[in-house]
PDB file of C-alpha atoms in Angstrom:
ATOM      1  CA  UNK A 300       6.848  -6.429  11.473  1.00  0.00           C
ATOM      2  CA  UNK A 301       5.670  -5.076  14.536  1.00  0.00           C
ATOM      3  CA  UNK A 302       2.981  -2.245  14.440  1.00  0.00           C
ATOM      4  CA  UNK A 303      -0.683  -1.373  15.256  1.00  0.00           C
ATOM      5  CA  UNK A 304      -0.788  -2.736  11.003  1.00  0.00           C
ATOM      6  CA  UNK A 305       0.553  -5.917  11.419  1.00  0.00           C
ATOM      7  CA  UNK A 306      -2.361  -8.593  11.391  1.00  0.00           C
ATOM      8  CA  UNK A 307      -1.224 -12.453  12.570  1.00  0.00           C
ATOM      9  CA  UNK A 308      -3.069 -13.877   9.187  1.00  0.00           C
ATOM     10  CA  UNK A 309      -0.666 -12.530   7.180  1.00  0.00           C
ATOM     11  CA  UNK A 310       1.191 -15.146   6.098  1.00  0.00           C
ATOM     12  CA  UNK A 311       1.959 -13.916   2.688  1.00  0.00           C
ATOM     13  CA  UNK A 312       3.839 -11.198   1.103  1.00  0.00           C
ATOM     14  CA  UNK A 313       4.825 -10.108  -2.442  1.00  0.00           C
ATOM     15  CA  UNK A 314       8.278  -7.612  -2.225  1.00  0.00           C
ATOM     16  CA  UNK A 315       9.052  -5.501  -5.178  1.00  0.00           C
ATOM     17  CA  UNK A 316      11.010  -2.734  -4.318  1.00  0.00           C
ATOM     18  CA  UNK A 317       8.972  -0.399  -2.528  1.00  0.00           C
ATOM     19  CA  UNK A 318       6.413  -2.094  -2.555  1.00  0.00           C
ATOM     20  CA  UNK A 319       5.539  -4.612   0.254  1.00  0.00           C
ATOM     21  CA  UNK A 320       1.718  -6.420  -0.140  1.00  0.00           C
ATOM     22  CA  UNK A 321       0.814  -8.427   2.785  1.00  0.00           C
ATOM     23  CA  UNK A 322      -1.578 -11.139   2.900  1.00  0.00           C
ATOM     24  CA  UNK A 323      -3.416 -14.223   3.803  1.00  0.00           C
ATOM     25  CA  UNK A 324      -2.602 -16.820   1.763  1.00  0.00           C
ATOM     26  CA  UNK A 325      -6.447 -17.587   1.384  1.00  0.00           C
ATOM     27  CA  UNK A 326      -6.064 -13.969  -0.524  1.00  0.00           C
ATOM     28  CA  UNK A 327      -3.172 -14.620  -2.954  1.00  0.00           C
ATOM     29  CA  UNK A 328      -5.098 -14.582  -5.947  1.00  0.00           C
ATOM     30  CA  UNK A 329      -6.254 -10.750  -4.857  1.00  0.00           C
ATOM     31  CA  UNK A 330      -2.529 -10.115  -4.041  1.00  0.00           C
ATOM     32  CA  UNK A 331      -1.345 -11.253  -7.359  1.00  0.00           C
ATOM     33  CA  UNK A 332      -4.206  -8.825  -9.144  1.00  0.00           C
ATOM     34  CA  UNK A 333      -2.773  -6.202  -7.627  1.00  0.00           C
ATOM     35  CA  UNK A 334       0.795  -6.791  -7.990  1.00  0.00           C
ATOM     36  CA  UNK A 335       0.565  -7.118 -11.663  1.00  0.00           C
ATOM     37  CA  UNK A 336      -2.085  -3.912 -11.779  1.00  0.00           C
ATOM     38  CA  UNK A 337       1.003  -1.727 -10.479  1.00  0.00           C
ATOM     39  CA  UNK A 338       3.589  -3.240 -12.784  1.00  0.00           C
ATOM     40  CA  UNK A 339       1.126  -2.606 -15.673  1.00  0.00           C
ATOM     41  CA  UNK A 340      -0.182   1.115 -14.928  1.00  0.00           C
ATOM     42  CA  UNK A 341       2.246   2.375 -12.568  1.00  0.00           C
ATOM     43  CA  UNK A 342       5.306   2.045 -14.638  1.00  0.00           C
ATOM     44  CA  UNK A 343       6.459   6.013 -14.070  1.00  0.00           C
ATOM     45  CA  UNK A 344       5.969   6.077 -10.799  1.00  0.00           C
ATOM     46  CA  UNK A 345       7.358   2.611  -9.937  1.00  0.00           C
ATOM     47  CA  UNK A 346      10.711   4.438 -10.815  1.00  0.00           C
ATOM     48  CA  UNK A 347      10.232   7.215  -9.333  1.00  0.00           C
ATOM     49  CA  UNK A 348       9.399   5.461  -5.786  1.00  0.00           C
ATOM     50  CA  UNK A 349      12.467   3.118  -6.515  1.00  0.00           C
ATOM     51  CA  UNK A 350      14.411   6.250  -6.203  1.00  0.00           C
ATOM     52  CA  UNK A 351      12.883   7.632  -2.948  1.00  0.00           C
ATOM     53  CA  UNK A 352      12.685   4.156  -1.325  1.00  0.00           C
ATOM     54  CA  UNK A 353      16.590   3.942  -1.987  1.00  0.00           C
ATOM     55  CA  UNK A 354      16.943   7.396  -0.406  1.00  0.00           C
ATOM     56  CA  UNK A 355      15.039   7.050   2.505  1.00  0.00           C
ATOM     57  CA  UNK A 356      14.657   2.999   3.257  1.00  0.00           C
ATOM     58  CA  UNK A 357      10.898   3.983   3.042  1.00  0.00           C
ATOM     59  CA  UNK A 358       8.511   1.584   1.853  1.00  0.00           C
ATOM     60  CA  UNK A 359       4.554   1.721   0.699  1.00  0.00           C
ATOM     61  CA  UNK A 360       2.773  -1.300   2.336  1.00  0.00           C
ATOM     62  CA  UNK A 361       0.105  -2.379   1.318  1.00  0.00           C
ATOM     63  CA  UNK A 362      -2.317  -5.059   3.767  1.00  0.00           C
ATOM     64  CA  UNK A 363      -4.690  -6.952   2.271  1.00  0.00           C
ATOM     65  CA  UNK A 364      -6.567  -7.375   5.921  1.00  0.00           C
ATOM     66  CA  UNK A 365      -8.701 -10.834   6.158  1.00  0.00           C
ATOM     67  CA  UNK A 366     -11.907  -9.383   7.285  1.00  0.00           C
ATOM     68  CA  UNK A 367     -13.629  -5.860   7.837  1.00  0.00           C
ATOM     69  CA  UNK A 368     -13.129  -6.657  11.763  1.00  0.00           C
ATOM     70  CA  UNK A 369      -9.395  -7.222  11.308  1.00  0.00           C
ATOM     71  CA  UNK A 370      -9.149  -3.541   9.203  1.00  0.00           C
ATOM     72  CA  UNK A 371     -10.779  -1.651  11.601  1.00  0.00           C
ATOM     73  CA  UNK A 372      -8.412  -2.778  14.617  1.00  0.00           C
ATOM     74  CA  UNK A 373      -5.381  -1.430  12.594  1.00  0.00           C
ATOM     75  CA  UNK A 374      -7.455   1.349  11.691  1.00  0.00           C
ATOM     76  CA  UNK A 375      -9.213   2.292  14.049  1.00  0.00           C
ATOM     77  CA  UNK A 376     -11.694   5.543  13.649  1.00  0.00           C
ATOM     78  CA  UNK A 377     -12.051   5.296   9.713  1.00  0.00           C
ATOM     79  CA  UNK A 378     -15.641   5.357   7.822  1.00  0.00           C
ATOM     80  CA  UNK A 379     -17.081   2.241   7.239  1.00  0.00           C
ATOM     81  CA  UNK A 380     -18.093   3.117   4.027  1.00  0.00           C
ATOM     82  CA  UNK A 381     -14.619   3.075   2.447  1.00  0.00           C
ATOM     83  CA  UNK A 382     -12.943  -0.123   0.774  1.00  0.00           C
ATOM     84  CA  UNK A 383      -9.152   1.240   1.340  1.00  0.00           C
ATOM     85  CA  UNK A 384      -7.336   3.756   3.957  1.00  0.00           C
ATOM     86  CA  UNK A 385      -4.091   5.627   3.287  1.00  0.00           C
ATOM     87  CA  UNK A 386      -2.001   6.454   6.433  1.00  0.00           C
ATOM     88  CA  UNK A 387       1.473   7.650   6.965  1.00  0.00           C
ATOM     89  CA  UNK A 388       3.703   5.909   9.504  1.00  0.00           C
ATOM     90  CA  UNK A 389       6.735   7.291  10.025  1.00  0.00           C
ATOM     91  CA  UNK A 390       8.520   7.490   6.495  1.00  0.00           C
ATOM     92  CA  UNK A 391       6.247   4.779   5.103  1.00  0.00           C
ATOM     93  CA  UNK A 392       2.972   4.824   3.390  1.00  0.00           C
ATOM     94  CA  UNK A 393       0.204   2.165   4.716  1.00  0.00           C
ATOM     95  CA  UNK A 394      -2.250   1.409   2.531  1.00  0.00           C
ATOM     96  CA  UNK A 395      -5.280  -1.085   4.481  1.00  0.00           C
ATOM     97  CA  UNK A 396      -7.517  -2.995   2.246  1.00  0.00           C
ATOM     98  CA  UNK A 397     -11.037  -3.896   4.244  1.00  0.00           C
ATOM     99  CA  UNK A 398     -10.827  -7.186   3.606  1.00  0.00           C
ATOM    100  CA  UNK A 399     -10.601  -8.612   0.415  1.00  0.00           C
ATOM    101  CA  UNK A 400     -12.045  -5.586  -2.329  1.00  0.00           C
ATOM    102  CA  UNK A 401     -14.233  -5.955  -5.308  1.00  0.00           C
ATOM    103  CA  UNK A 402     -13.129  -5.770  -8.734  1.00  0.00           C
ATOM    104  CA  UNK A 403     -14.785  -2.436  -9.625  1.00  0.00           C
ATOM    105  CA  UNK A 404     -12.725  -1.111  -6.499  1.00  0.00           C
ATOM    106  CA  UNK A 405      -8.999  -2.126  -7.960  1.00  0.00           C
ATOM    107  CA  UNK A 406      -9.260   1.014 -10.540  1.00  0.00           C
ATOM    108  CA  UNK A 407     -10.047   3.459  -7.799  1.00  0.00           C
ATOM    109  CA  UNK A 408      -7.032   1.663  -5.655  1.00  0.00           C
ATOM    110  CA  UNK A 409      -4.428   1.989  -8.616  1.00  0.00           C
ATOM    111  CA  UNK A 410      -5.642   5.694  -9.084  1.00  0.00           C
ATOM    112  CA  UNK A 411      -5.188   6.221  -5.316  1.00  0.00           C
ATOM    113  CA  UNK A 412      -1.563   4.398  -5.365  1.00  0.00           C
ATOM    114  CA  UNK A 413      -0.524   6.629  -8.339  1.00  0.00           C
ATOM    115  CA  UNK A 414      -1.303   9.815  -6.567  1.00  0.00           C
ATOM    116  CA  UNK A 415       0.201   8.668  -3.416  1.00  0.00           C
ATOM    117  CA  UNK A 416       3.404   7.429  -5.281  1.00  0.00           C
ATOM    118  CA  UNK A 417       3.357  10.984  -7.091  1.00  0.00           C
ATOM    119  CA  UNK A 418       3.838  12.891  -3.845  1.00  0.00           C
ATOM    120  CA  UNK A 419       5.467  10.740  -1.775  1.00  0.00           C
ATOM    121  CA  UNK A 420       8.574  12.572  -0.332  1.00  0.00           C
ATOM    122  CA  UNK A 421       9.670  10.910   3.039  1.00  0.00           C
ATOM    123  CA  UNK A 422      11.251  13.847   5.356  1.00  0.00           C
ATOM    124  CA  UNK A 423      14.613  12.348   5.295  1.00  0.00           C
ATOM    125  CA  UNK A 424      15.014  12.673   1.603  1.00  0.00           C
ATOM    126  CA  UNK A 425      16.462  15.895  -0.569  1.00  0.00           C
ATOM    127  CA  UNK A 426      13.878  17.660  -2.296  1.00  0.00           C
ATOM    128  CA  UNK A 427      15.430  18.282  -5.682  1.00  0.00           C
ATOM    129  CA  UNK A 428      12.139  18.121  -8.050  1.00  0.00           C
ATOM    130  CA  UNK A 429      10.083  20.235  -5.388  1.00  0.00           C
ATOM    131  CA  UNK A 430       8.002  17.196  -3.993  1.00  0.00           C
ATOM    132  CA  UNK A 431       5.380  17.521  -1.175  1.00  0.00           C
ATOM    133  CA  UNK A 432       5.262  15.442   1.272  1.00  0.00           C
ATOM    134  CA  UNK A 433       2.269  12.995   1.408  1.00  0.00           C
TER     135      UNK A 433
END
């Protein structure tokens, strides 16, 4: 993948439909949380961005950046003070991970996925249930 996202640590990455998490292998463990977070709490809207992935070939992607320094290179301009950043590029979602996040953090992730996942509507897709576009 070739994009101001794409870090050279990531050697890693778990596929699931829409979902793409990329990684550092050193971060696995993290990735894995995650993965199985989604499957667990996100089971509605797992379906629902099935649906709009197959549509549209859009993907969310998650990267689990290595360090702090690595995030703020892909995204560049974005408070300090903020474990994640959401970003739309072209019909995907990118979701950046500073570096590897604390547990009390993966809650307010999940919450952020689920409202992401809720209005995601890439352009290219028909709008039947009146989605806005994230």
């Amino acid at each position: 993948m070739q994009s101001k996202y794409f870090n050279p640590a990531f050697n890693s990455a778990i596929f699931d439909g829409p979902i793409r998490i990329y990684f550092a292998q050193f971060h696995e463990s993290l990735a894995l949380k995650i993965y199985f977070m989604i499957q667990q709490q996100l089971v509605k809207e797992m379906a629902r961005a099935k649906e709009v992935s197959k549509s549209s070939g859009a993907n969310i992607m998650m990267m689990v950046y290595p360090t702090a320094e690595s995030f703020t290179l892909s995204f560049d301009g974005k408070p300090a003070d903020t474990p994640f950043e959401t970003e739309k590029w072209n019909e995907d979602i990118m979701i950046g991970l500073r570096g590897p996040i604390e547990d009390n953090n993966l809650e307010l992730l999940i919450e952020s996925l689920r409202l992401t996942m809720n209005n995601w509507k890439p352009v290219n897709v028909a709008n039947p249930q009146g989605l806005v576009e994230v």
